[in-house]
Short mmCIF file of C-alpha atoms and ligand atoms in Angstrom, two decimals:
data_model
loop_
_atom_site.label_atom_id
_atom_site.label_comp_id
_atom_site.label_asym_id
_atom_site.label_seq_id
_atom_site.Cartn_x
_atom_site.Cartn_y
_atom_site.Cartn_z
CA MET A 206 -20.52 -4.17 24.45
CA SER A 207 -17.27 -6.11 24.68
CA ALA A 208 -15.02 -8.25 22.60
CA GLU A 209 -17.03 -11.27 23.59
CA ASN A 210 -19.88 -10.18 21.34
CA THR A 211 -19.90 -11.14 17.72
CA SER A 212 -20.92 -8.76 15.00
CA LEU A 213 -24.53 -8.58 14.00
CA HIS A 214 -23.46 -8.30 10.39
CA GLY A 215 -21.44 -11.51 10.02
CA GLU A 216 -17.72 -12.06 9.86
CA TRP A 217 -14.96 -12.54 7.31
CA SER A 218 -14.41 -16.22 6.69
CA SER A 219 -10.75 -15.78 7.64
CA GLN A 220 -8.00 -13.26 8.16
CA LEU A 221 -7.45 -13.37 4.42
CA GLY A 222 -11.03 -12.22 3.92
CA PHE A 223 -10.29 -9.06 5.86
CA ILE A 224 -6.99 -8.46 4.09
CA LEU A 225 -8.71 -8.76 0.73
CA ALA A 226 -11.53 -6.46 1.73
CA ALA A 227 -9.34 -3.84 3.37
CA THR A 228 -6.91 -3.90 0.46
CA GLY A 229 -9.91 -3.72 -1.85
CA SER A 230 -11.03 -0.62 0.01
CA ALA A 231 -7.58 0.95 0.03
CA VAL A 232 -6.55 0.19 -3.54
CA GLY A 233 -8.71 2.13 -5.92
CA LEU A 234 -8.93 5.34 -7.89
CA GLY A 235 -6.86 6.93 -5.14
CA ASN A 236 -3.82 4.93 -6.19
CA ILE A 237 -4.17 4.81 -9.93
CA TRP A 238 -5.97 8.05 -10.75
CA LYS A 239 -5.36 10.43 -7.90
CA PHE A 240 -1.83 9.67 -6.72
CA PRO A 241 -0.24 10.23 -10.16
CA PHE A 242 -2.16 13.43 -10.83
CA LEU A 243 -1.42 14.91 -7.41
CA THR A 244 2.23 13.96 -7.76
CA GLY A 245 2.26 15.58 -11.19
CA SER A 246 0.55 18.75 -9.99
CA ASN A 247 2.75 19.09 -6.90
CA GLY A 248 6.12 18.84 -8.54
CA GLY A 249 7.02 15.14 -8.21
CA GLY A 250 9.60 13.74 -5.78
CA ALA A 251 9.07 16.04 -2.80
CA PHE A 252 5.36 15.24 -2.84
CA VAL A 253 6.12 11.51 -2.99
CA ILE A 254 8.52 11.73 -0.03
CA VAL A 255 6.07 13.66 2.14
CA TYR A 256 3.37 11.19 1.14
CA LEU A 257 5.52 8.22 2.15
CA LEU A 258 6.44 9.85 5.47
CA CYS A 259 2.78 10.46 6.22
CA VAL A 260 1.95 6.85 5.39
CA LEU A 261 4.66 5.54 7.66
CA LEU A 262 4.60 7.92 10.61
CA ILE A 263 0.98 8.97 10.76
CA CYS A 264 -1.23 6.57 8.85
CA MET A 265 0.23 3.17 9.67
CA PRO A 266 -0.26 3.56 13.45
CA ILE A 267 -3.72 5.04 12.86
CA MET A 268 -4.59 2.11 10.62
CA MET A 269 -3.79 -0.24 13.50
CA ALA A 270 -5.84 1.89 15.88
CA GLU A 271 -8.83 2.02 13.55
CA ILE A 272 -8.84 -1.74 13.05
CA LEU A 273 -8.50 -2.20 16.80
CA LEU A 274 -11.47 0.02 17.59
CA GLY A 275 -13.63 -1.88 15.12
CA LYS A 276 -12.50 -5.25 16.38
CA ARG A 277 -13.35 -4.27 19.98
CA GLY A 278 -16.61 -2.53 19.17
CA ARG A 279 -17.92 -5.04 16.63
CA SER A 280 -20.55 -2.72 15.17
CA SER A 281 -20.96 0.33 12.95
CA PRO A 282 -18.50 3.17 13.73
CA ILE A 283 -21.26 5.24 15.37
CA ASN A 284 -22.18 2.46 17.80
CA THR A 285 -18.62 1.24 18.17
CA MET A 286 -17.52 4.67 19.36
CA ARG A 287 -20.52 5.12 21.60
CA ASN A 288 -20.14 1.73 23.21
CA LEU A 289 -16.41 1.91 23.68
CA ALA A 290 -16.64 5.41 25.16
CA ARG A 291 -19.30 4.21 27.57
CA GLU A 292 -17.41 1.06 28.46
CA TYR A 293 -14.33 3.06 29.43
CA GLY A 294 -16.26 5.78 31.21
CA HIS A 295 -15.93 8.60 28.68
CA SER A 296 -18.41 10.94 27.05
CA THR A 297 -20.54 9.35 24.35
CA ALA A 298 -19.86 12.49 22.33
CA TRP A 299 -17.03 10.41 20.81
CA GLN A 300 -19.64 8.99 18.50
CA ILE A 301 -19.22 12.20 16.51
CA LEU A 302 -16.35 10.31 14.90
CA GLY A 303 -18.87 7.84 13.53
CA TRP A 304 -21.13 10.59 12.29
CA SER A 305 -18.40 12.47 10.51
CA GLY A 306 -17.49 9.18 8.86
CA VAL A 307 -21.04 8.74 7.63
CA LEU A 308 -21.00 12.20 6.12
CA ALA A 309 -17.53 11.82 4.61
CA GLY A 310 -18.57 8.49 3.10
CA PHE A 311 -21.49 10.05 1.24
CA LEU A 312 -19.52 13.05 0.09
CA ILE A 313 -16.64 10.92 -1.19
CA LEU A 314 -18.85 8.32 -2.83
CA SER A 315 -20.76 11.06 -4.65
CA TYR A 316 -17.69 12.07 -6.65
CA TYR A 317 -15.83 8.78 -6.51
CA SER A 318 -18.62 7.13 -8.42
CA VAL A 319 -18.53 9.78 -11.16
CA ILE A 320 -14.80 9.26 -11.69
CA ALA A 321 -15.27 5.47 -11.65
CA GLY A 322 -17.88 6.17 -14.33
CA TRP A 323 -15.17 7.74 -16.50
CA ALA A 324 -13.18 4.51 -16.24
CA LEU A 325 -16.28 2.53 -17.17
CA ALA A 326 -16.88 4.77 -20.16
CA TYR A 327 -13.36 3.98 -21.35
CA VAL A 328 -14.06 0.23 -21.43
CA PRO A 329 -16.14 0.26 -24.64
CA GLN A 330 -13.79 2.83 -26.16
CA ALA A 331 -10.82 0.55 -25.56
CA ALA A 332 -12.71 -2.51 -26.76
CA MET A 333 -13.81 -0.84 -30.00
CA GLY A 334 -10.26 0.16 -30.81
CA THR A 335 -10.76 3.94 -30.58
CA PHE A 336 -7.27 4.38 -29.13
CA GLU A 337 -5.56 2.58 -32.04
CA ALA A 338 -5.53 5.78 -34.04
CA VAL A 339 -2.81 7.10 -31.75
CA ALA A 340 -0.31 4.76 -33.37
CA HIS A 341 -0.85 6.33 -36.78
CA LEU A 342 -0.98 9.99 -35.83
CA PRO A 343 1.99 12.34 -36.10
CA GLN A 344 3.46 12.94 -32.64
CA ALA A 345 2.23 16.55 -32.60
CA GLU A 346 -1.39 15.46 -32.90
CA VAL A 347 -1.39 12.78 -30.22
CA VAL A 348 -2.09 15.08 -27.28
CA GLY A 349 -5.00 16.75 -29.07
CA PHE A 350 -6.51 13.40 -30.00
CA VAL A 351 -6.44 11.85 -26.55
CA SER A 352 -7.61 15.06 -24.90
CA ALA A 353 -10.56 15.22 -27.27
CA ILE A 354 -11.73 11.75 -26.20
CA PHE A 355 -11.66 12.82 -22.55
CA ASP A 356 -13.13 16.27 -23.11
CA ASN A 357 -16.00 14.86 -25.18
CA LEU A 358 -16.90 12.55 -22.35
CA VAL A 359 -16.88 15.04 -19.51
CA ALA A 360 -18.53 17.80 -21.50
CA ASP A 361 -21.71 15.74 -21.73
CA PRO A 362 -23.63 15.65 -18.43
CA TRP A 363 -25.96 12.93 -19.70
CA LYS A 364 -23.11 10.57 -20.45
CA LEU A 365 -21.55 11.20 -17.05
CA LEU A 366 -24.86 10.73 -15.35
CA PHE A 367 -25.42 7.46 -17.14
CA TRP A 368 -22.07 5.96 -16.09
CA HIS A 369 -22.39 7.35 -12.57
CA THR A 370 -25.75 5.60 -12.30
CA VAL A 371 -24.32 2.29 -13.47
CA ILE A 372 -21.54 2.47 -10.87
CA ILE A 373 -23.94 3.23 -8.02
CA LEU A 374 -26.14 0.30 -9.09
CA LEU A 375 -23.11 -1.99 -9.11
CA CYS A 376 -22.25 -0.90 -5.58
CA ILE A 377 -25.78 -1.46 -4.39
CA VAL A 378 -25.82 -5.00 -5.77
CA ILE A 379 -22.51 -5.92 -4.11
CA VAL A 380 -23.19 -4.33 -0.72
CA ALA A 381 -26.66 -5.81 -0.61
CA GLY A 382 -25.02 -9.22 -1.14
CA GLY A 383 -23.55 -9.01 2.35
CA ILE A 384 -20.12 -9.46 3.76
CA GLN A 385 -18.99 -12.81 2.49
CA GLY A 386 -21.37 -13.42 -0.35
CA GLY A 387 -20.72 -10.18 -2.20
CA LEU A 388 -17.31 -8.94 -1.28
CA GLU A 389 -14.88 -11.71 -0.67
CA ARG A 390 -15.79 -13.57 -3.82
CA ALA A 391 -15.21 -10.60 -6.11
CA LEU A 392 -11.93 -9.65 -4.48
CA ARG A 393 -10.22 -12.98 -4.64
CA PHE A 394 -9.42 -12.79 -8.35
CA MET A 395 -9.51 -9.05 -8.82
CA MET A 396 -6.61 -7.80 -6.78
CA PRO A 397 -4.00 -10.16 -8.28
CA ALA A 398 -5.27 -9.42 -11.79
CA LEU A 399 -4.98 -5.67 -11.27
CA PHE A 400 -1.47 -6.06 -9.98
CA LEU A 401 -0.48 -8.19 -12.95
CA LEU A 402 -1.85 -5.68 -15.41
CA LEU A 403 0.06 -2.88 -13.76
CA LEU A 404 3.22 -4.92 -14.21
CA ILE A 405 2.44 -5.37 -17.90
CA LEU A 406 1.95 -1.62 -18.21
CA LEU A 407 5.21 -1.07 -16.36
CA GLY A 408 6.89 -3.24 -18.98
CA TYR A 409 5.51 -0.93 -21.65
CA ALA A 410 6.57 2.20 -19.72
CA MET A 411 10.10 0.81 -19.45
CA SER A 412 10.25 0.45 -23.20
CA THR A 413 9.47 4.15 -23.76
CA PRO A 414 12.44 6.44 -24.42
CA LYS A 415 12.02 8.56 -21.30
CA PHE A 416 11.54 5.93 -18.64
CA MET A 417 14.37 7.30 -16.51
CA GLU A 418 13.00 10.83 -16.76
CA GLY A 419 9.78 9.54 -15.23
CA VAL A 420 11.71 7.81 -12.47
CA HIS A 421 13.66 10.99 -11.71
CA PHE A 422 10.48 13.02 -11.67
CA MET A 423 9.03 10.71 -9.05
CA PHE A 424 12.05 10.30 -6.83
CA ASP A 425 14.24 13.40 -7.18
CA VAL A 426 13.35 15.52 -4.21
CA ASP A 427 13.07 19.27 -4.80
CA PHE A 428 11.15 20.86 -1.95
CA ASP A 429 10.94 24.21 -3.69
CA LYS A 430 8.52 22.69 -6.17
CA LEU A 431 6.27 21.62 -3.31
CA PHE A 432 6.52 24.81 -1.23
CA TYR A 433 6.62 27.39 -4.02
CA PRO A 434 4.37 26.03 -6.74
CA ASN A 435 3.42 29.34 -8.33
CA CYS A 436 6.77 30.98 -8.81
CA THR A 437 7.07 33.59 -11.51
CA GLU A 438 10.15 35.53 -12.50
CA PHE A 439 9.30 38.22 -9.97
CA SER A 440 7.70 36.57 -7.00
CA CYS A 441 7.56 33.31 -5.14
CA GLU A 442 4.81 32.67 -2.66
CA PHE A 443 5.06 29.97 -0.02
CA SER A 444 2.22 27.44 0.12
CA GLY A 445 1.55 24.68 2.63
CA GLN A 446 -1.17 23.18 0.41
CA GLY A 447 1.16 20.63 -1.19
CA ILE A 448 2.03 19.02 2.13
CA LEU A 449 -1.61 19.04 3.17
CA ALA A 450 -2.47 17.37 -0.13
CA ALA A 451 0.16 14.68 0.50
CA MET A 452 -1.22 13.95 3.95
CA GLY A 453 -4.81 14.02 2.71
CA GLN A 454 -3.85 11.62 -0.05
CA ALA A 455 -2.25 9.24 2.46
CA PHE A 456 -5.49 9.11 4.46
CA PHE A 457 -7.62 8.85 1.34
CA SER A 458 -5.55 6.14 -0.24
CA LEU A 459 -5.55 4.02 2.91
CA SER A 460 -9.29 4.64 3.48
CA LEU A 461 -8.53 5.98 6.94
CA GLY A 462 -10.31 8.39 9.23
CA MET A 463 -13.92 7.75 8.31
CA GLY A 464 -14.82 4.38 9.70
CA ALA A 465 -14.45 2.24 6.58
CA ILE A 466 -11.52 0.33 8.02
CA MET A 467 -13.19 0.39 11.44
CA VAL A 468 -16.34 -1.28 10.19
CA TYR A 469 -14.30 -3.91 8.33
CA GLY A 470 -12.37 -4.46 11.56
CA ALA A 471 -15.69 -5.17 13.26
CA TYR A 472 -16.10 -8.25 11.07
CA LEU A 473 -12.67 -9.66 11.97
CA PRO A 474 -12.36 -13.06 13.55
CA LYS A 475 -11.09 -12.59 17.10
CA THR A 476 -7.82 -14.37 16.59
CA THR A 477 -6.50 -12.02 13.91
CA SER A 478 -3.18 -10.21 14.34
CA ILE A 479 -3.93 -6.52 13.82
CA THR A 480 -0.32 -5.57 13.26
CA GLN A 481 0.14 -8.15 10.57
CA VAL A 482 -2.99 -7.30 8.59
CA ALA A 483 -2.36 -3.56 8.85
CA THR A 484 1.18 -3.99 7.53
CA ILE A 485 0.03 -6.03 4.57
CA VAL A 486 -2.69 -3.53 3.64
CA VAL A 487 -0.38 -0.52 3.92
CA ILE A 488 2.39 -2.12 1.88
CA SER A 489 0.04 -3.32 -0.88
CA ASP A 490 -1.59 0.07 -1.17
CA THR A 491 1.71 1.93 -1.32
CA VAL A 492 3.23 -0.43 -3.86
CA VAL A 493 0.24 -0.03 -6.18
CA ALA A 494 0.40 3.78 -5.97
CA LEU A 495 4.12 3.87 -6.70
CA LEU A 496 3.70 1.41 -9.55
CA ALA A 497 0.97 3.58 -11.04
CA GLY A 498 3.29 6.58 -10.92
CA LEU A 499 6.11 4.61 -12.52
CA VAL A 500 3.75 3.63 -15.32
CA ILE A 501 2.31 7.09 -15.91
CA PHE A 502 5.25 9.51 -15.83
CA PRO A 503 7.56 7.84 -18.36
CA ILE A 504 4.65 7.77 -20.80
CA VAL A 505 3.88 11.42 -20.03
CA PHE A 506 7.41 12.55 -20.77
CA SER A 507 7.90 10.28 -23.75
CA HIS A 508 4.84 11.63 -25.51
CA GLY A 509 4.96 15.30 -24.70
CA LEU A 510 2.07 15.26 -22.23
CA GLN A 511 1.94 17.59 -19.22
CA PRO A 512 2.45 16.03 -15.78
CA ASP A 513 0.35 18.71 -14.09
CA GLN A 514 -2.81 18.51 -16.18
CA GLY A 515 -4.98 17.36 -13.25
CA PRO A 516 -7.75 14.77 -13.05
CA ASN A 517 -7.53 13.83 -16.73
CA LEU A 518 -3.83 12.88 -16.47
CA VAL A 519 -4.21 9.13 -16.14
CA PHE A 520 -6.93 8.86 -18.73
CA ASN A 521 -5.00 10.77 -21.38
CA THR A 522 -1.73 9.03 -20.61
CA LEU A 523 -3.15 5.54 -20.68
CA THR A 524 -5.01 6.23 -23.90
CA VAL A 525 -1.65 6.93 -25.50
CA ALA A 526 -0.12 3.81 -23.97
CA PHE A 527 -2.89 1.47 -25.09
CA GLY A 528 -3.00 3.11 -28.51
CA LYS A 529 0.66 2.40 -29.04
CA MET A 530 1.31 -0.93 -27.38
CA SER A 531 0.69 -4.23 -29.10
CA ALA A 532 -2.59 -5.89 -28.13
CA GLY A 533 -3.48 -2.48 -26.68
CA ASN A 534 -7.21 -2.98 -27.26
CA PHE A 535 -7.20 -6.14 -25.23
CA PHE A 536 -5.03 -4.83 -22.41
CA GLY A 537 -6.84 -1.49 -22.39
CA THR A 538 -10.24 -3.12 -22.06
CA LEU A 539 -9.00 -5.36 -19.30
CA PHE A 540 -7.28 -2.52 -17.48
CA PHE A 541 -10.29 -0.24 -17.39
CA ILE A 542 -12.52 -3.11 -16.29
CA LEU A 543 -10.11 -3.80 -13.44
CA LEU A 544 -9.92 -0.13 -12.56
CA VAL A 545 -13.71 -0.05 -12.32
CA LEU A 546 -13.68 -3.12 -10.11
CA ALA A 547 -10.97 -1.63 -7.90
CA ALA A 548 -13.06 1.51 -7.65
CA VAL A 549 -16.21 -0.42 -6.80
CA THR A 550 -14.49 -2.42 -4.05
CA SER A 551 -13.43 0.93 -2.56
CA ALA A 552 -16.80 2.55 -3.12
CA ILE A 553 -18.64 -0.13 -1.20
CA SER A 554 -16.51 0.50 1.86
CA LEU A 555 -17.62 4.12 1.73
CA ILE A 556 -21.22 3.21 2.47
CA GLU A 557 -20.71 0.13 4.62
CA PRO A 558 -20.39 2.20 7.86
CA THR A 559 -23.75 3.84 7.18
CA VAL A 560 -25.41 0.64 6.01
CA ALA A 561 -24.23 -1.16 9.16
CA TRP A 562 -25.57 1.65 11.33
CA LEU A 563 -28.96 1.73 9.59
CA ILE A 564 -29.29 -2.02 10.11
CA GLU A 565 -28.45 -1.62 13.79
CA THR A 566 -31.29 0.87 14.23
CA GLY A 567 -33.54 -2.09 13.56
CA ARG A 568 -35.57 -0.24 10.96
CA PHE A 569 -33.69 -1.30 7.85
CA SER A 570 -32.78 -4.55 6.18
CA ARG A 571 -29.37 -4.72 4.49
CA ILE A 572 -31.05 -4.32 1.13
CA SER A 573 -33.18 -1.30 2.00
CA ALA A 574 -30.27 0.37 3.83
CA THR A 575 -28.04 -0.09 0.82
CA ILE A 576 -30.60 1.28 -1.60
CA PHE A 577 -31.16 4.29 0.62
CA CYS A 578 -27.42 5.06 0.82
CA GLY A 579 -26.88 4.50 -2.89
CA LEU A 580 -29.69 6.86 -3.74
CA ALA A 581 -28.37 9.61 -1.50
CA ALA A 582 -24.87 9.38 -2.98
CA TRP A 583 -26.32 9.25 -6.48
CA LEU A 584 -28.21 12.50 -5.97
CA LEU A 585 -25.22 14.21 -4.40
CA GLY A 586 -23.18 13.06 -7.39
CA PHE A 587 -24.94 15.61 -9.59
CA LEU A 588 -22.66 18.28 -8.10
CA THR A 589 -19.64 16.49 -9.52
CA VAL A 590 -21.27 15.57 -12.81
CA PHE A 591 -22.02 19.23 -13.49
CA SER A 592 -18.62 20.45 -12.26
CA PHE A 593 -17.12 19.33 -15.56
CA ASN A 594 -19.67 20.90 -17.89
CA ILE A 595 -22.61 23.19 -17.14
CA TRP A 596 -21.20 24.31 -13.77
CA LYS A 597 -17.59 24.35 -14.88
CA GLU A 598 -17.29 28.02 -14.03
CA VAL A 599 -19.16 27.85 -10.70
CA ARG A 600 -16.92 28.58 -7.68
CA PRO A 601 -18.96 27.94 -4.49
CA LEU A 602 -16.22 29.21 -2.17
CA THR A 603 -16.48 32.68 -3.69
CA TRP A 604 -20.15 33.03 -2.85
CA LEU A 605 -19.47 34.72 0.45
CA MET A 606 -16.84 37.06 -0.93
CA SER A 607 -17.34 40.65 -2.04
CA GLU A 608 -17.74 41.30 -5.76
CA GLN A 609 -14.38 43.06 -5.95
CA ALA A 610 -12.59 40.20 -4.20
CA VAL A 611 -14.16 37.73 -6.60
CA LEU A 612 -12.78 39.68 -9.56
CA ASP A 613 -9.29 39.39 -8.08
CA VAL A 614 -9.37 35.59 -7.87
CA GLN A 615 -6.60 34.02 -9.95
CA PRO A 616 -6.54 30.52 -11.41
CA GLY A 617 -5.01 28.21 -8.81
CA ASP A 618 -6.05 30.36 -5.83
CA PHE A 619 -7.49 28.51 -2.87
CA VAL A 620 -11.07 29.58 -3.63
CA ASP A 621 -10.73 28.71 -7.31
CA LYS A 622 -12.50 25.39 -6.80
CA THR A 623 -15.43 23.75 -8.57
CA TRP A 624 -17.97 21.73 -6.59
CA PHE A 625 -15.92 18.63 -7.32
CA ASP A 626 -12.74 20.32 -6.04
CA VAL A 627 -14.53 21.48 -2.89
CA LEU A 628 -15.86 17.99 -2.12
CA ASP A 629 -12.47 16.46 -2.73
CA PHE A 630 -10.63 19.03 -0.62
CA LEU A 631 -13.10 18.96 2.23
CA THR A 632 -13.12 15.18 2.51
CA SER A 633 -9.50 14.19 1.78
CA ASN A 634 -7.70 17.15 3.25
CA VAL A 635 -9.95 18.05 6.17
CA MET A 636 -12.43 15.37 7.25
CA LEU A 637 -10.25 12.27 6.92
CA PRO A 638 -7.18 13.71 8.71
CA LEU A 639 -9.43 15.12 11.44
CA GLY A 640 -11.13 11.75 11.82
CA GLY A 641 -7.71 10.10 11.97
CA LEU A 642 -6.63 12.56 14.63
CA LEU A 643 -9.63 11.69 16.79
CA ILE A 644 -9.01 7.98 16.30
CA ALA A 645 -5.39 8.41 17.40
CA LEU A 646 -6.33 10.45 20.47
CA PHE A 647 -9.16 8.20 21.58
CA THR A 648 -7.20 4.99 21.19
CA ALA A 649 -3.97 6.15 22.76
CA TRP A 650 -5.34 8.29 25.60
CA PHE A 651 -8.75 6.91 26.44
CA LEU A 652 -8.71 3.13 26.02
CA GLY A 653 -7.40 0.85 28.74
CA GLU A 654 -3.81 -0.23 28.43
CA SER A 655 -4.57 -3.90 28.92
CA VAL A 656 -6.94 -3.90 25.97
CA LEU A 657 -4.41 -2.33 23.68
CA LYS A 658 -1.66 -4.70 24.74
CA GLN A 659 -3.84 -7.70 24.38
CA GLU A 660 -5.14 -6.73 20.94
CA LEU A 661 -1.82 -5.74 19.42
CA ALA A 662 0.44 -8.43 20.83
CA LEU A 663 3.44 -6.32 19.90
CA GLY A 664 5.80 -6.97 22.78
CA ASN A 665 6.55 -4.29 25.32
CA ARG A 666 8.90 -2.12 23.27
CA GLY A 667 6.84 -2.29 20.12
CA TYR A 668 3.71 -1.43 22.03
CA ARG A 669 5.30 1.58 23.74
CA PHE A 670 6.64 2.90 20.47
CA TRP A 671 3.26 2.52 18.78
CA ARG A 672 1.49 4.32 21.63
CA TRP A 673 4.06 7.09 21.66
CA VAL A 674 3.60 7.66 17.95
CA LEU A 675 -0.16 7.63 18.32
CA ARG A 676 -0.14 9.92 21.36
CA TYR A 677 2.31 12.52 20.12
CA VAL A 678 3.74 12.09 16.64
CA ALA A 679 0.52 11.52 14.70
CA PRO A 680 -1.61 14.25 16.36
CA ILE A 681 1.18 16.83 16.34
CA GLY A 682 2.04 15.93 12.76
CA VAL A 683 -1.55 16.33 11.59
CA GLY A 684 -1.89 19.56 13.60
CA LEU A 685 1.27 21.10 12.19
CA ILE A 686 0.31 20.25 8.63
CA PHE A 687 -3.07 21.92 9.14
CA LEU A 688 -1.50 25.04 10.64
CA ASN A 689 1.06 25.13 7.86
CA ALA A 690 -1.70 24.91 5.26
CA ILE A 691 -3.55 27.90 6.63
CA GLY A 692 -0.33 29.83 6.35
CA LEU A 693 0.66 30.11 9.98
CA PHE A 694 4.34 29.43 9.34
CA SER A 695 4.77 31.39 6.15
N1 PFF B 1286 -8.92 4.29 -0.59
C1 PFF B 1286 -9.73 4.50 -1.76
C2 PFF B 1286 -8.84 4.78 -2.93
O1 PFF B 1286 -7.63 4.96 -2.76
O2 PFF B 1286 -9.33 4.83 -4.04
C3 PFF B 1286 -10.76 5.58 -1.55
C4 PFF B 1286 -11.47 5.51 -0.24
C5 PFF B 1286 -12.23 4.39 0.08
C6 PFF B 1286 -11.33 6.52 0.68
C7 PFF B 1286 -12.83 4.29 1.33
C8 PFF B 1286 -11.94 6.45 1.93
C9 PFF B 1286 -12.69 5.32 2.23
F1 PFF B 1286 -13.24 5.24 3.39
#
């Protein structure tokens, strides 16, 4: 297969179509829910700096490479990798990259949809004015009130299951609608609206008494907080997990390393400038994440919330904000609707690689492929649904350990992970960076130079720099962060 072929699945109507879709994939729960809570749990500024470095030095060049592979291959990641490897005389084993993307997509979607379900569950709460009570409560009771709303939701597996189901159905409807019909239309109004609402929230955050404290938390760099998270009076233990989390988050937030961006690249019109679209997507995604942090932390500090409370951080913080701000019911309803939409436009890119591949086998229509994928992710989602209630105490990573060792496990230890934590760690911190590593190696070492030059149109110097980063900086960076995380340098 070569660049002369067009994609079996259709094309974006224009370059803008791709930018909207790729930004839609990148901007999602990762930016608004996950980035603030990881920043909060990993000590603030140092995490943000490492995150930004990973975005710039590792992820941006990989983003260009992933788009390029898709644009050349013009099919699902599995077939794109197989065909490109064959075309350039390499082993078709490279298609493993496509397969790991298929698996990662299911695993991520299974929990992503449950969290998107939380956001959906907050829509009626906001609309009915549940959060208003915050404005009338004494300060000391605010935290208890907002936590109770969240805890009530996640403690009930039936509620979670219900919202998870609705989200999966939404995804199925949109993906089944096809590339232009479903996606582009929804994204055109959604992304600007989400951005606007974040700015409104930022306005509120700036009016809180501790706005600057939030800013300092996000931008004052203290590496000790990242390297030595569990310091007590007597001991400090080094941990490379914070850096790994920052890198994993960079891949997750940019939807890299699993074929989502690759498959979107396959639908690109041939005249598109890869460098330009990649830059726009990376900047938009990063700005939204930083904005979300700037909204969340001032509110956290102004209302006595904890920055390191974990996955409930954004929900509890925003409940306070909407409870206190004027027209909070209206803005709250709108915000959670937009968050759900942002999540859905990301979720659909998680199954698109698999859907495209199933269609290419010739045995599935787009509709049946989508239903099949949705169903699989829905079933897998039970693991996450139960992680917050009936299986709250279950720690799968301890199953192979001796009884004595299990008794010694402390909260916060590596193995102290629920099913949800395991899925999140495995996908964001292992599978996506590994996928990215393979993409970097394949593109920079195994594709013909003329192809790369032609596709990137960067000029000689720019091209050499990009290839150097992809050949050496990105793979070595990813490798070192992995080794650091397993404690090799401690
Ligand atoms: N980038 C999305 C987010 O930040 O919410 C999540 C995601 C979508 C990750 C698609 C990976 C992916 F392939």
